[in-house]
mmCIF file of the C-alpha atoms, coordinates in Angstrom:
data_MODEL
# 
_entry.id   MODEL 
# 
loop_
_atom_site.group_PDB 
_atom_site.id 
_atom_site.type_symbol 
_atom_site.label_atom_id 
_atom_site.label_alt_id 
_atom_site.label_comp_id 
_atom_site.label_asym_id 
_atom_site.label_entity_id 
_atom_site.label_seq_id 
_atom_site.pdbx_PDB_ins_code 
_atom_site.Cartn_x 
_atom_site.Cartn_y 
_atom_site.Cartn_z 
_atom_site.occupancy 
_atom_site.B_iso_or_equiv 
_atom_site.pdbx_formal_charge 
_atom_site.auth_seq_id 
_atom_site.auth_comp_id 
_atom_site.auth_asym_id 
_atom_site.auth_atom_id 
_atom_site.pdbx_PDB_model_num 
ATOM 1   C CA . UNK A 1 1   ? -0.154  -0.030 -0.293  1.00 0.00 ? 1   UNK A CA 1 
ATOM 2   C CA . UNK A 1 2   ? 1.004   3.366  -0.714  1.00 0.00 ? 2   UNK A CA 1 
ATOM 3   C CA . UNK A 1 3   ? 2.039   6.065  1.973   1.00 0.00 ? 3   UNK A CA 1 
ATOM 4   C CA . UNK A 1 4   ? -0.616  7.982  2.463   1.00 0.00 ? 4   UNK A CA 1 
ATOM 5   C CA . UNK A 1 5   ? 1.449   11.465 2.050   1.00 0.00 ? 5   UNK A CA 1 
ATOM 6   C CA . UNK A 1 6   ? 2.873   10.483 -1.116  1.00 0.00 ? 6   UNK A CA 1 
ATOM 7   C CA . UNK A 1 7   ? -0.878  9.749  -2.588  1.00 0.00 ? 7   UNK A CA 1 
ATOM 8   C CA . UNK A 1 8   ? -1.571  13.197 -1.264  1.00 0.00 ? 8   UNK A CA 1 
ATOM 9   C CA . UNK A 1 9   ? 1.217   14.319 -3.233  1.00 0.00 ? 9   UNK A CA 1 
ATOM 10  C CA . UNK A 1 10  ? 0.278   12.492 -6.438  1.00 0.00 ? 10  UNK A CA 1 
ATOM 11  C CA . UNK A 1 11  ? -3.366  13.374 -6.359  1.00 0.00 ? 11  UNK A CA 1 
ATOM 12  C CA . UNK A 1 12  ? -1.975  17.155 -5.613  1.00 0.00 ? 12  UNK A CA 1 
ATOM 13  C CA . UNK A 1 13  ? -0.037  16.686 -8.697  1.00 0.00 ? 13  UNK A CA 1 
ATOM 14  C CA . UNK A 1 14  ? -2.880  15.566 -11.187 1.00 0.00 ? 14  UNK A CA 1 
ATOM 15  C CA . UNK A 1 15  ? -5.734  17.975 -9.658  1.00 0.00 ? 15  UNK A CA 1 
ATOM 16  C CA . UNK A 1 16  ? -3.170  20.708 -10.467 1.00 0.00 ? 16  UNK A CA 1 
ATOM 17  C CA . UNK A 1 17  ? -2.436  19.891 -13.629 1.00 0.00 ? 17  UNK A CA 1 
ATOM 18  C CA . UNK A 1 18  ? -5.484  19.030 -14.567 1.00 0.00 ? 18  UNK A CA 1 
ATOM 19  C CA . UNK A 1 19  ? -6.739  22.714 -12.473 1.00 0.00 ? 19  UNK A CA 1 
ATOM 20  C CA . UNK A 1 20  ? -4.433  23.696 -15.089 1.00 0.00 ? 20  UNK A CA 1 
ATOM 21  C CA . UNK A 1 21  ? -4.491  22.484 -18.612 1.00 0.00 ? 21  UNK A CA 1 
ATOM 22  C CA . UNK A 1 22  ? -8.056  23.742 -17.944 1.00 0.00 ? 22  UNK A CA 1 
ATOM 23  C CA . UNK A 1 23  ? -6.931  27.103 -17.685 1.00 0.00 ? 23  UNK A CA 1 
ATOM 24  C CA . UNK A 1 24  ? -4.889  26.622 -20.644 1.00 0.00 ? 24  UNK A CA 1 
ATOM 25  C CA . UNK A 1 25  ? -8.501  26.041 -22.665 1.00 0.00 ? 25  UNK A CA 1 
ATOM 26  C CA . UNK A 1 26  ? -8.747  29.516 -22.485 1.00 0.00 ? 26  UNK A CA 1 
ATOM 27  C CA . UNK A 1 27  ? -5.628  31.238 -21.604 1.00 0.00 ? 27  UNK A CA 1 
ATOM 28  C CA . UNK A 1 28  ? -3.534  32.457 -24.789 1.00 0.00 ? 28  UNK A CA 1 
ATOM 29  C CA . UNK A 1 29  ? 0.477   30.597 -24.531 1.00 0.00 ? 29  UNK A CA 1 
ATOM 30  C CA . UNK A 1 30  ? -1.244  27.882 -21.548 1.00 0.00 ? 30  UNK A CA 1 
ATOM 31  C CA . UNK A 1 31  ? -0.841  24.620 -22.780 1.00 0.00 ? 31  UNK A CA 1 
ATOM 32  C CA . UNK A 1 32  ? -3.171  22.342 -22.568 1.00 0.00 ? 32  UNK A CA 1 
ATOM 33  C CA . UNK A 1 33  ? -1.423  19.129 -23.204 1.00 0.00 ? 33  UNK A CA 1 
ATOM 34  C CA . UNK A 1 34  ? 1.735   18.806 -21.637 1.00 0.00 ? 34  UNK A CA 1 
ATOM 35  C CA . UNK A 1 35  ? -0.675  19.424 -18.746 1.00 0.00 ? 35  UNK A CA 1 
ATOM 36  C CA . UNK A 1 36  ? -2.869  16.523 -19.089 1.00 0.00 ? 36  UNK A CA 1 
ATOM 37  C CA . UNK A 1 37  ? -0.367  14.410 -19.731 1.00 0.00 ? 37  UNK A CA 1 
ATOM 38  C CA . UNK A 1 38  ? 1.232   15.020 -16.370 1.00 0.00 ? 38  UNK A CA 1 
ATOM 39  C CA . UNK A 1 39  ? -2.037  14.494 -14.791 1.00 0.00 ? 39  UNK A CA 1 
ATOM 40  C CA . UNK A 1 40  ? -2.684  10.767 -16.641 1.00 0.00 ? 40  UNK A CA 1 
ATOM 41  C CA . UNK A 1 41  ? 0.947   10.077 -15.221 1.00 0.00 ? 41  UNK A CA 1 
ATOM 42  C CA . UNK A 1 42  ? 0.073   11.056 -12.341 1.00 0.00 ? 42  UNK A CA 1 
ATOM 43  C CA . UNK A 1 43  ? -3.593  10.419 -11.085 1.00 0.00 ? 43  UNK A CA 1 
ATOM 44  C CA . UNK A 1 44  ? -2.940  6.462  -10.932 1.00 0.00 ? 44  UNK A CA 1 
ATOM 45  C CA . UNK A 1 45  ? -0.373  6.871  -8.179  1.00 0.00 ? 45  UNK A CA 1 
ATOM 46  C CA . UNK A 1 46  ? -1.982  8.894  -5.983  1.00 0.00 ? 46  UNK A CA 1 
ATOM 47  C CA . UNK A 1 47  ? -5.962  8.361  -7.227  1.00 0.00 ? 47  UNK A CA 1 
ATOM 48  C CA . UNK A 1 48  ? -6.808  5.292  -9.553  1.00 0.00 ? 48  UNK A CA 1 
ATOM 49  C CA . UNK A 1 49  ? -10.518 7.033  -9.633  1.00 0.00 ? 49  UNK A CA 1 
ATOM 50  C CA . UNK A 1 50  ? -9.453  9.723  -11.393 1.00 0.00 ? 50  UNK A CA 1 
ATOM 51  C CA . UNK A 1 51  ? -7.287  8.094  -13.561 1.00 0.00 ? 51  UNK A CA 1 
ATOM 52  C CA . UNK A 1 52  ? -10.123 6.514  -14.406 1.00 0.00 ? 52  UNK A CA 1 
ATOM 53  C CA . UNK A 1 53  ? -12.412 9.101  -14.537 1.00 0.00 ? 53  UNK A CA 1 
ATOM 54  C CA . UNK A 1 54  ? -9.050  10.908 -16.853 1.00 0.00 ? 54  UNK A CA 1 
ATOM 55  C CA . UNK A 1 55  ? -9.109  8.632  -19.077 1.00 0.00 ? 55  UNK A CA 1 
ATOM 56  C CA . UNK A 1 56  ? -13.191 8.067  -19.530 1.00 0.00 ? 56  UNK A CA 1 
ATOM 57  C CA . UNK A 1 57  ? -13.316 11.513 -20.274 1.00 0.00 ? 57  UNK A CA 1 
ATOM 58  C CA . UNK A 1 58  ? -15.157 12.777 -23.689 1.00 0.00 ? 58  UNK A CA 1 
ATOM 59  C CA . UNK A 1 59  ? -12.792 15.471 -24.334 1.00 0.00 ? 59  UNK A CA 1 
ATOM 60  C CA . UNK A 1 60  ? -10.368 14.387 -22.246 1.00 0.00 ? 60  UNK A CA 1 
ATOM 61  C CA . UNK A 1 61  ? -9.687  10.953 -23.033 1.00 0.00 ? 61  UNK A CA 1 
ATOM 62  C CA . UNK A 1 62  ? -9.233  10.638 -26.465 1.00 0.00 ? 62  UNK A CA 1 
ATOM 63  C CA . UNK A 1 63  ? -5.861  12.343 -26.777 1.00 0.00 ? 63  UNK A CA 1 
ATOM 64  C CA . UNK A 1 64  ? -4.770  10.695 -23.760 1.00 0.00 ? 64  UNK A CA 1 
ATOM 65  C CA . UNK A 1 65  ? -5.697  7.306  -25.322 1.00 0.00 ? 65  UNK A CA 1 
ATOM 66  C CA . UNK A 1 66  ? -3.888  8.611  -28.754 1.00 0.00 ? 66  UNK A CA 1 
ATOM 67  C CA . UNK A 1 67  ? -0.736  8.883  -26.619 1.00 0.00 ? 67  UNK A CA 1 
ATOM 68  C CA . UNK A 1 68  ? -0.958  5.854  -24.126 1.00 0.00 ? 68  UNK A CA 1 
ATOM 69  C CA . UNK A 1 69  ? -2.288  3.485  -27.907 1.00 0.00 ? 69  UNK A CA 1 
ATOM 70  C CA . UNK A 1 70  ? -0.073  5.564  -30.354 1.00 0.00 ? 70  UNK A CA 1 
ATOM 71  C CA . UNK A 1 71  ? 2.134   7.368  -28.464 1.00 0.00 ? 71  UNK A CA 1 
ATOM 72  C CA . UNK A 1 72  ? 0.557   10.470 -30.957 1.00 0.00 ? 72  UNK A CA 1 
ATOM 73  C CA . UNK A 1 73  ? -0.343  13.909 -30.594 1.00 0.00 ? 73  UNK A CA 1 
ATOM 74  C CA . UNK A 1 74  ? -3.190  14.948 -32.273 1.00 0.00 ? 74  UNK A CA 1 
ATOM 75  C CA . UNK A 1 75  ? -2.433  17.258 -35.328 1.00 0.00 ? 75  UNK A CA 1 
ATOM 76  C CA . UNK A 1 76  ? -4.315  20.393 -34.064 1.00 0.00 ? 76  UNK A CA 1 
ATOM 77  C CA . UNK A 1 77  ? -2.464  20.432 -30.662 1.00 0.00 ? 77  UNK A CA 1 
ATOM 78  C CA . UNK A 1 78  ? 0.880   19.928 -32.801 1.00 0.00 ? 78  UNK A CA 1 
ATOM 79  C CA . UNK A 1 79  ? 0.329   23.451 -34.450 1.00 0.00 ? 79  UNK A CA 1 
ATOM 80  C CA . UNK A 1 80  ? -1.451  25.419 -32.277 1.00 0.00 ? 80  UNK A CA 1 
ATOM 81  C CA . UNK A 1 81  ? 1.960   24.243 -30.066 1.00 0.00 ? 81  UNK A CA 1 
ATOM 82  C CA . UNK A 1 82  ? 4.483   25.310 -32.926 1.00 0.00 ? 82  UNK A CA 1 
ATOM 83  C CA . UNK A 1 83  ? 2.442   28.894 -33.346 1.00 0.00 ? 83  UNK A CA 1 
ATOM 84  C CA . UNK A 1 84  ? 2.856   29.351 -29.592 1.00 0.00 ? 84  UNK A CA 1 
ATOM 85  C CA . UNK A 1 85  ? 6.178   28.172 -29.632 1.00 0.00 ? 85  UNK A CA 1 
ATOM 86  C CA . UNK A 1 86  ? 7.108   30.655 -32.339 1.00 0.00 ? 86  UNK A CA 1 
ATOM 87  C CA . UNK A 1 87  ? 4.355   33.680 -30.740 1.00 0.00 ? 87  UNK A CA 1 
ATOM 88  C CA . UNK A 1 88  ? 6.756   33.212 -26.902 1.00 0.00 ? 88  UNK A CA 1 
ATOM 89  C CA . UNK A 1 89  ? 9.998   33.171 -29.248 1.00 0.00 ? 89  UNK A CA 1 
ATOM 90  C CA . UNK A 1 90  ? 8.868   36.839 -31.189 1.00 0.00 ? 90  UNK A CA 1 
ATOM 91  C CA . UNK A 1 91  ? 7.630   38.208 -27.320 1.00 0.00 ? 91  UNK A CA 1 
ATOM 92  C CA . UNK A 1 92  ? 11.116  37.761 -26.221 1.00 0.00 ? 92  UNK A CA 1 
ATOM 93  C CA . UNK A 1 93  ? 12.725  38.919 -29.213 1.00 0.00 ? 93  UNK A CA 1 
ATOM 94  C CA . UNK A 1 94  ? 9.961   42.254 -29.413 1.00 0.00 ? 94  UNK A CA 1 
ATOM 95  C CA . UNK A 1 95  ? 10.492  42.605 -25.743 1.00 0.00 ? 95  UNK A CA 1 
ATOM 96  C CA . UNK A 1 96  ? 14.149  43.090 -25.805 1.00 0.00 ? 96  UNK A CA 1 
ATOM 97  C CA . UNK A 1 97  ? 15.313  39.904 -24.446 1.00 0.00 ? 97  UNK A CA 1 
ATOM 98  C CA . UNK A 1 98  ? 19.332  38.542 -24.237 1.00 0.00 ? 98  UNK A CA 1 
ATOM 99  C CA . UNK A 1 99  ? 20.900  37.348 -27.088 1.00 0.00 ? 99  UNK A CA 1 
ATOM 100 C CA . UNK A 1 100 ? 22.011  34.559 -24.394 1.00 0.00 ? 100 UNK A CA 1 
ATOM 101 C CA . UNK A 1 101 ? 17.510  33.725 -23.634 1.00 0.00 ? 101 UNK A CA 1 
ATOM 102 C CA . UNK A 1 102 ? 16.671  34.292 -27.344 1.00 0.00 ? 102 UNK A CA 1 
ATOM 103 C CA . UNK A 1 103 ? 19.820  32.121 -28.044 1.00 0.00 ? 103 UNK A CA 1 
ATOM 104 C CA . UNK A 1 104 ? 18.526  29.480 -24.991 1.00 0.00 ? 104 UNK A CA 1 
ATOM 105 C CA . UNK A 1 105 ? 14.629  29.387 -25.719 1.00 0.00 ? 105 UNK A CA 1 
ATOM 106 C CA . UNK A 1 106 ? 14.964  29.329 -29.353 1.00 0.00 ? 106 UNK A CA 1 
ATOM 107 C CA . UNK A 1 107 ? 17.111  26.113 -28.974 1.00 0.00 ? 107 UNK A CA 1 
ATOM 108 C CA . UNK A 1 108 ? 14.808  24.685 -26.286 1.00 0.00 ? 108 UNK A CA 1 
ATOM 109 C CA . UNK A 1 109 ? 11.958  25.540 -28.482 1.00 0.00 ? 109 UNK A CA 1 
ATOM 110 C CA . UNK A 1 110 ? 13.573  23.811 -31.269 1.00 0.00 ? 110 UNK A CA 1 
ATOM 111 C CA . UNK A 1 111 ? 14.165  20.858 -29.406 1.00 0.00 ? 111 UNK A CA 1 
ATOM 112 C CA . UNK A 1 112 ? 10.132  20.261 -28.300 1.00 0.00 ? 112 UNK A CA 1 
ATOM 113 C CA . UNK A 1 113 ? 9.000   21.346 -31.689 1.00 0.00 ? 113 UNK A CA 1 
ATOM 114 C CA . UNK A 1 114 ? 11.427  18.559 -33.705 1.00 0.00 ? 114 UNK A CA 1 
ATOM 115 C CA . UNK A 1 115 ? 9.882   15.903 -30.497 1.00 0.00 ? 115 UNK A CA 1 
ATOM 116 C CA . UNK A 1 116 ? 6.619   17.059 -31.658 1.00 0.00 ? 116 UNK A CA 1 
ATOM 117 C CA . UNK A 1 117 ? 6.755   16.982 -35.400 1.00 0.00 ? 117 UNK A CA 1 
ATOM 118 C CA . UNK A 1 118 ? 8.866   13.764 -35.034 1.00 0.00 ? 118 UNK A CA 1 
ATOM 119 C CA . UNK A 1 119 ? 5.641   12.168 -33.191 1.00 0.00 ? 119 UNK A CA 1 
ATOM 120 C CA . UNK A 1 120 ? 2.895   10.438 -35.809 1.00 0.00 ? 120 UNK A CA 1 
ATOM 121 C CA . UNK A 1 121 ? -0.779  12.086 -35.641 1.00 0.00 ? 121 UNK A CA 1 
ATOM 122 C CA . UNK A 1 122 ? -3.730  10.189 -33.769 1.00 0.00 ? 122 UNK A CA 1 
ATOM 123 C CA . UNK A 1 123 ? -5.942  8.339  -35.939 1.00 0.00 ? 123 UNK A CA 1 
ATOM 124 C CA . UNK A 1 124 ? -8.267  8.521  -33.825 1.00 0.00 ? 124 UNK A CA 1 
ATOM 125 C CA . UNK A 1 125 ? -8.449  4.426  -34.217 1.00 0.00 ? 125 UNK A CA 1 
ATOM 126 C CA . UNK A 1 126 ? -11.287 3.154  -32.060 1.00 0.00 ? 126 UNK A CA 1 
ATOM 127 C CA . UNK A 1 127 ? -14.407 4.451  -30.864 1.00 0.00 ? 127 UNK A CA 1 
ATOM 128 C CA . UNK A 1 128 ? -14.341 6.532  -27.077 1.00 0.00 ? 128 UNK A CA 1 
ATOM 129 C CA . UNK A 1 129 ? -16.987 3.531  -26.379 1.00 0.00 ? 129 UNK A CA 1 
ATOM 130 C CA . UNK A 1 130 ? -13.818 0.803  -26.539 1.00 0.00 ? 130 UNK A CA 1 
ATOM 131 C CA . UNK A 1 131 ? -11.465 3.076  -25.011 1.00 0.00 ? 131 UNK A CA 1 
ATOM 132 C CA . UNK A 1 132 ? -14.018 3.885  -22.157 1.00 0.00 ? 132 UNK A CA 1 
ATOM 133 C CA . UNK A 1 133 ? -13.860 -0.643 -22.140 1.00 0.00 ? 133 UNK A CA 1 
ATOM 134 C CA . UNK A 1 134 ? -10.242 -0.966 -22.051 1.00 0.00 ? 134 UNK A CA 1 
ATOM 135 C CA . UNK A 1 135 ? -10.027 2.200  -19.753 1.00 0.00 ? 135 UNK A CA 1 
ATOM 136 C CA . UNK A 1 136 ? -12.028 0.365  -16.804 1.00 0.00 ? 136 UNK A CA 1 
ATOM 137 C CA . UNK A 1 137 ? -10.300 -3.174 -17.899 1.00 0.00 ? 137 UNK A CA 1 
# 
């Protein structure tokens, strides 16, 4: 049995990431998918019930399923992430950030973009009902 403090910490991380991911749906420049993936990773360690809810959720579940089954990212999420990376770098540039900051963030953003672009597109294989049944097993 997992220690209660550990379960609380994992649950807190999962709920916090769900909150940040939810905020990312409406707040520009705040990503949703990375927070959702962290929540899906942390939830089973703290709350199996929360993990089941995440994977069965009609809006969140398909993205998690695509990542778990195919290590894939939806094409729309890729496009949005790339645009936001570019916009963030441009904000730094226009804001007069130091050349070292521009270079380091440029390298970091290039790495993130490369990772995203090398992930397959989510195919949407399988219905939501089949996905829910698989999660319940």
